[in-house]
PDB file of C-alpha atoms in Angstrom:
ATOM      1  CA  MET Z 954     121.227  99.602 118.487  1.00 53.00           C
ATOM      2  CA  LYS Z 955     118.043 101.113 119.843  1.00 58.00           C
ATOM      3  CA  HIS Z 956     116.098  98.407 121.626  1.00 65.00           C
ATOM      4  CA  ASN Z 957     112.653  99.935 121.182  1.00 84.00           C
ATOM      5  CA  ARG Z 958     112.823  99.379 117.431  1.00 93.00           C
ATOM      6  CA  LYS Z 959     111.445  96.371 115.560  1.00 96.00           C
ATOM      7  CA  GLN Z 960     113.894  93.499 115.098  1.00 97.00           C
ATOM      8  CA  ILE Z 961     114.524  92.184 111.578  1.00 97.00           C
ATOM      9  CA  LEU Z 962     116.527  89.109 110.602  1.00 97.00           C
ATOM     10  CA  LEU Z 963     117.907  88.990 107.061  1.00 96.00           C
ATOM     11  CA  VAL Z 964     119.162  85.580 105.936  1.00 95.00           C
ATOM     12  CA  HIS Z 965     121.634  85.642 103.051  1.00 93.00           C
ATOM     13  CA  HIS Z 966     124.174  82.909 102.364  1.00 88.00           C
ATOM     14  CA  ASP Z 967     127.083  84.986 101.044  1.00 89.00           C
ATOM     15  CA  LEU Z 968     127.327  88.773 100.818  1.00 89.00           C
ATOM     16  CA  SER Z 969     130.843  88.583  99.370  1.00 85.00           C
ATOM     17  CA  VAL Z 970     129.563  87.610  95.933  1.00 74.00           C
ATOM     18  CA  THR Z 971     129.257  90.482  93.448  1.00 78.00           C
ATOM     19  CA  GLY Z 972     126.068  89.414  91.714  1.00 81.00           C
ATOM     20  CA  GLY Z 973     122.521  90.649  91.475  1.00 84.00           C
ATOM     21  CA  ALA Z 974     121.183  88.753  94.503  1.00 85.00           C
ATOM     22  CA  THR Z 975     123.887  90.343  96.634  1.00 89.00           C
ATOM     23  CA  ALA Z 976     122.931  93.760  95.270  1.00 91.00           C
ATOM     24  CA  VAL Z 977     119.319  93.185  96.292  1.00 91.00           C
ATOM     25  CA  ALA Z 978     120.376  92.036  99.786  1.00 92.00           C
ATOM     26  CA  ALA Z 979     122.761  94.981 100.215  1.00 94.00           C
ATOM     27  CA  TRP Z 980     120.070  97.473  99.266  1.00 95.00           C
ATOM     28  CA  ILE Z 981     117.528  95.798 101.552  1.00 95.00           C
ATOM     29  CA  VAL Z 982     120.013  96.326 104.392  1.00 96.00           C
ATOM     30  CA  GLN Z 983     120.657  99.913 103.254  1.00 97.00           C
ATOM     31  CA  ALA Z 984     116.924 100.648 103.210  1.00 96.00           C
ATOM     32  CA  LEU Z 985     116.194  99.122 106.637  1.00 96.00           C
ATOM     33  CA  LYS Z 986     119.255  99.832 108.782  1.00 95.00           C
ATOM     34  CA  ASP Z 987     118.248 103.297 109.986  1.00 95.00           C
ATOM     35  CA  ASP Z 988     114.730 102.388 111.110  1.00 96.00           C
ATOM     36  CA  PHE Z 989     115.096  98.838 112.438  1.00 97.00           C
ATOM     37  CA  ASP Z 990     117.496  96.733 114.496  1.00 96.00           C
ATOM     38  CA  LEU Z 991     118.892  94.576 111.746  1.00 97.00           C
ATOM     39  CA  THR Z 992     120.641  91.227 112.097  1.00 97.00           C
ATOM     40  CA  ILE Z 993     122.186  89.391 109.147  1.00 97.00           C
ATOM     41  CA  LEU Z 994     122.484  85.610 109.356  1.00 96.00           C
ATOM     42  CA  THR Z 995     125.134  84.577 106.861  1.00 95.00           C
ATOM     43  CA  TRP Z 996     127.648  81.833 106.177  1.00 93.00           C
ATOM     44  CA  LYS Z 997     130.684  84.002 105.425  1.00 91.00           C
ATOM     45  CA  SER Z 998     132.202  87.125 106.912  1.00 92.00           C
ATOM     46  CA  ILE Z 999     131.154  90.399 105.301  1.00 94.00           C
ATOM     47  CA  ASP Z1000     133.725  92.849 103.956  1.00 94.00           C
ATOM     48  CA  PHE Z1001     131.623  96.007 104.174  1.00 94.00           C
ATOM     49  CA  GLY Z1002     134.262  98.113 102.399  1.00 94.00           C
ATOM     50  CA  ALA Z1003     134.221  95.844  99.337  1.00 94.00           C
ATOM     51  CA  LEU Z1004     130.445  95.474  99.480  1.00 94.00           C
ATOM     52  CA  ASN Z1005     129.932  99.246  99.607  1.00 94.00           C
ATOM     53  CA  ARG Z1006     132.390  99.919  96.773  1.00 94.00           C
ATOM     54  CA  PHE Z1007     130.774  97.369  94.488  1.00 93.00           C
ATOM     55  CA  GLN Z1008     127.111  97.957  95.373  1.00 93.00           C
ATOM     56  CA  GLY Z1009     127.141 101.710  96.048  1.00 93.00           C
ATOM     57  CA  THR Z1010     125.843 101.273  99.601  1.00 95.00           C
ATOM     58  CA  ALA Z1011     127.039 102.929 102.809  1.00 95.00           C
ATOM     59  CA  LEU Z1012     126.905 100.069 105.319  1.00 96.00           C
ATOM     60  CA  ARG Z1013     128.969  99.792 108.502  1.00 94.00           C
ATOM     61  CA  ASP Z1014     129.332  96.756 110.702  1.00 92.00           C
ATOM     62  CA  SER Z1015     128.551  98.940 113.731  1.00 94.00           C
ATOM     63  CA  GLU Z1016     124.989  99.424 112.407  1.00 94.00           C
ATOM     64  CA  ILE Z1017     124.192  95.735 111.949  1.00 96.00           C
ATOM     65  CA  THR Z1018     124.497  92.572 114.018  1.00 97.00           C
ATOM     66  CA  ILE Z1019     126.132  89.695 112.142  1.00 96.00           C
ATOM     67  CA  LEU Z1020     125.369  86.070 113.022  1.00 97.00           C
ATOM     68  CA  LYS Z1021     127.169  83.070 111.553  1.00 96.00           C
ATOM     69  CA  PRO Z1022     127.129  79.375 112.360  1.00 96.00           C
ATOM     70  CA  ASN Z1023     129.973  78.438 114.672  1.00 94.00           C
ATOM     71  CA  ALA Z1024     133.370  77.902 113.098  1.00 94.00           C
ATOM     72  CA  ILE Z1025     133.379  74.132 113.630  1.00 94.00           C
ATOM     73  CA  VAL Z1026     130.066  73.651 111.807  1.00 92.00           C
ATOM     74  CA  ARG Z1027     131.247  75.880 108.951  1.00 92.00           C
ATOM     75  CA  ALA Z1028     134.570  74.027 108.713  1.00 92.00           C
ATOM     76  CA  VAL Z1029     132.881  70.614 108.568  1.00 90.00           C
ATOM     77  CA  LEU Z1030     130.270  71.634 105.993  1.00 87.00           C
ATOM     78  CA  ASN Z1031     132.900  73.464 103.932  1.00 86.00           C
ATOM     79  CA  LEU Z1032     134.645  70.089 103.452  1.00 87.00           C
ATOM     80  CA  ASP Z1033     131.886  69.205 100.975  1.00 82.00           C
ATOM     81  CA  ARG Z1034     133.605  69.326  97.592  1.00 81.00           C
ATOM     82  CA  ASP Z1035     130.342  69.851  95.725  1.00 77.00           C
ATOM     83  CA  TYR Z1036     130.464  73.507  94.614  1.00 74.00           C
ATOM     84  CA  GLY Z1037     126.679  73.507  94.325  1.00 73.00           C
ATOM     85  CA  SER Z1038     126.104  71.956  97.746  1.00 78.00           C
ATOM     86  CA  ILE Z1039     123.034  73.202  99.561  1.00 80.00           C
ATOM     87  CA  GLN Z1040     124.299  72.102 102.994  1.00 85.00           C
ATOM     88  CA  PRO Z1041     125.326  75.613 104.138  1.00 89.00           C
ATOM     89  CA  VAL Z1042     121.952  77.036 103.080  1.00 87.00           C
ATOM     90  CA  ALA Z1043     120.143  74.135 104.773  1.00 87.00           C
ATOM     91  CA  TYR Z1044     122.042  74.852 107.991  1.00 91.00           C
ATOM     92  CA  LEU Z1045     121.149  78.561 107.786  1.00 93.00           C
ATOM     93  CA  MET Z1046     117.494  77.542 107.417  1.00 92.00           C
ATOM     94  CA  ARG Z1047     117.797  75.330 110.499  1.00 93.00           C
ATOM     95  CA  MET Z1048     119.320  78.233 112.442  1.00 95.00           C
ATOM     96  CA  THR Z1049     116.549  80.534 111.212  1.00 95.00           C
ATOM     97  CA  HIS Z1050     113.917  78.128 112.531  1.00 95.00           C
ATOM     98  CA  ALA Z1051     115.618  78.160 115.945  1.00 96.00           C
ATOM     99  CA  ILE Z1052     116.003  81.950 116.313  1.00 97.00           C
ATOM    100  CA  ARG Z1053     113.104  83.432 114.345  1.00 97.00           C
ATOM    101  CA  LYS Z1054     111.001  83.919 117.489  1.00 97.00           C
ATOM    102  CA  ASN Z1055     113.429  86.692 118.502  1.00 97.00           C
ATOM    103  CA  TYR Z1056     112.515  88.816 115.461  1.00 97.00           C
ATOM    104  CA  ASP Z1057     109.484  90.761 114.320  1.00 97.00           C
ATOM    105  CA  LEU Z1058     110.221  89.995 110.663  1.00 96.00           C
ATOM    106  CA  VAL Z1059     112.405  87.443 108.878  1.00 97.00           C
ATOM    107  CA  ILE Z1060     113.574  88.124 105.334  1.00 96.00           C
ATOM    108  CA  ALA Z1061     115.469  85.744 103.069  1.00 92.00           C
ATOM    109  CA  SER Z1062     117.288  87.349 100.212  1.00 86.00           C
ATOM    110  CA  GLY Z1063     119.438  85.140  98.113  1.00 76.00           C
ATOM    111  CA  THR Z1064     119.867  83.072  95.046  1.00 66.00           C
ATOM    112  CA  GLU Z1065     118.007  80.139  96.534  1.00 73.00           C
ATOM    113  CA  GLU Z1066     114.615  79.400  98.005  1.00 82.00           C
ATOM    114  CA  MET Z1067     114.427  79.221 101.786  1.00 86.00           C
ATOM    115  CA  ASP Z1068     112.078  77.750 104.348  1.00 87.00           C
ATOM    116  CA  LEU Z1069     111.951  80.350 107.108  1.00 91.00           C
ATOM    117  CA  GLY Z1070     109.987  78.154 109.492  1.00 91.00           C
ATOM    118  CA  GLY Z1071     107.009  80.492 109.447  1.00 93.00           C
ATOM    119  CA  THR Z1072     105.758  83.732 107.980  1.00 92.00           C
ATOM    120  CA  GLY Z1073     108.343  85.975 106.367  1.00 93.00           C
ATOM    121  CA  LEU Z1074     109.482  87.547 103.125  1.00 92.00           C
ATOM    122  CA  VAL Z1075     111.489  85.543 100.617  1.00 90.00           C
ATOM    123  CA  TYR Z1076     113.163  87.137  97.632  1.00 88.00           C
ATOM    124  CA  VAL Z1077     114.202  84.417  95.192  1.00 83.00           C
ATOM    125  CA  HIS Z1078     116.685  85.792  92.701  1.00 75.00           C
ATOM    126  CA  PHE Z1079     116.949  82.481  90.873  1.00 72.00           C
ATOM    127  CA  PRO Z1080     115.224  79.225  91.859  1.00 72.00           C
ATOM    128  CA  ASP Z1081     118.507  77.444  92.558  1.00 68.00           C
ATOM    129  CA  LEU Z1082     116.890  74.466  94.267  1.00 67.00           C
ATOM    130  CA  ALA Z1083     114.725  73.801  91.195  1.00 68.00           C
ATOM    131  CA  ARG Z1084     117.430  71.410  90.012  1.00 66.00           C
ATOM    132  CA  PHE Z1085     116.236  69.002  92.722  1.00 65.00           C
ATOM    133  CA  TRP Z1086     112.496  69.240  92.057  1.00 62.00           C
ATOM    134  CA  SER Z1087     112.361  66.585  89.351  1.00 63.00           C
ATOM    135  CA  ARG Z1088     113.959  64.089  91.761  1.00 61.00           C
ATOM    136  CA  TYR Z1089     111.745  64.984  94.745  1.00 61.00           C
ATOM    137  CA  HIS Z1090     109.191  62.413  95.805  1.00 62.00           C
ATOM    138  CA  ASP Z1091     106.804  63.055  98.683  1.00 67.00           C
ATOM    139  CA  CYS Z1092     106.963  60.108 101.071  1.00 69.00           C
ATOM    140  CA  GLU Z1093     104.045  61.169 103.244  1.00 74.00           C
ATOM    141  CA  GLY Z1094     101.490  58.409 103.542  1.00 80.00           C
ATOM    142  CA  LEU Z1095     103.872  55.665 102.408  1.00 80.00           C
ATOM    143  CA  PRO Z1096     104.524  52.649 104.633  1.00 85.00           C
ATOM    144  CA  LEU Z1097     107.714  52.825 106.715  1.00 84.00           C
ATOM    145  CA  TRP Z1098     109.511  50.301 104.489  1.00 80.00           C
ATOM    146  CA  SER Z1099     108.791  52.406 101.371  1.00 80.00           C
ATOM    147  CA  LYS Z1100     110.021  55.562 103.150  1.00 74.00           C
ATOM    148  CA  LEU Z1101     113.279  53.866 104.156  1.00 77.00           C
ATOM    149  CA  LEU Z1102     113.756  52.581 100.618  1.00 77.00           C
ATOM    150  CA  ALA Z1103     113.153  56.079  99.205  1.00 69.00           C
ATOM    151  CA  ILE Z1104     115.715  57.543 101.622  1.00 64.00           C
ATOM    152  CA  ALA Z1105     118.270  54.864 100.686  1.00 66.00           C
ATOM    153  CA  LYS Z1106     117.792  55.622  96.981  1.00 64.00           C
ATOM    154  CA  GLY Z1107     118.347  59.324  97.643  1.00 52.00           C
TER     155      GLY Z1107
END
C-alpha cells in the first residue's frame, strides 16, 4: 500500500453472499482499489477467487487490508440462532465508530442500514432494519422508570 494515498474504510457484513448488495460492494472495491488505500471491515473471511468469478471483478487480497472482529467475539455472536440477527452488523458499527478516525472516508455497502458514527457514504440495498421500525419507541425525555420499563419490554 502507498501511504501517501487517501485511506478508505468499506464496511460490508458478508462478501461471500452472491447477491446484488455484494455485487455493489465488490465493484466499489474494484473502482477504488487502484487509487486509494482500501480497508474492508467485514464479519466473514473473503474468498477473492469465488468473489471474482461470480462478480466479474479482479480483486486480490494483496491490494486490500481486511479487518474482522476477533475470533472470540465472532464465535460468541455466531451462537445466536436467529438467522436474521443484527448483532454482527451492530458489532461492525461499533468497530466502525472506534476506528473511523483513521480513515479519510467511510463507506457502508450492504443490505442493511448502518450508523457510521459520523459523516460517510451509505449504500442501502434493502432497508433490512425496517422490520424493527414499527416497534421502535424513542425514550428520550422519559423519566428513568419509564425508560427502564421500555427496555424491559424490549
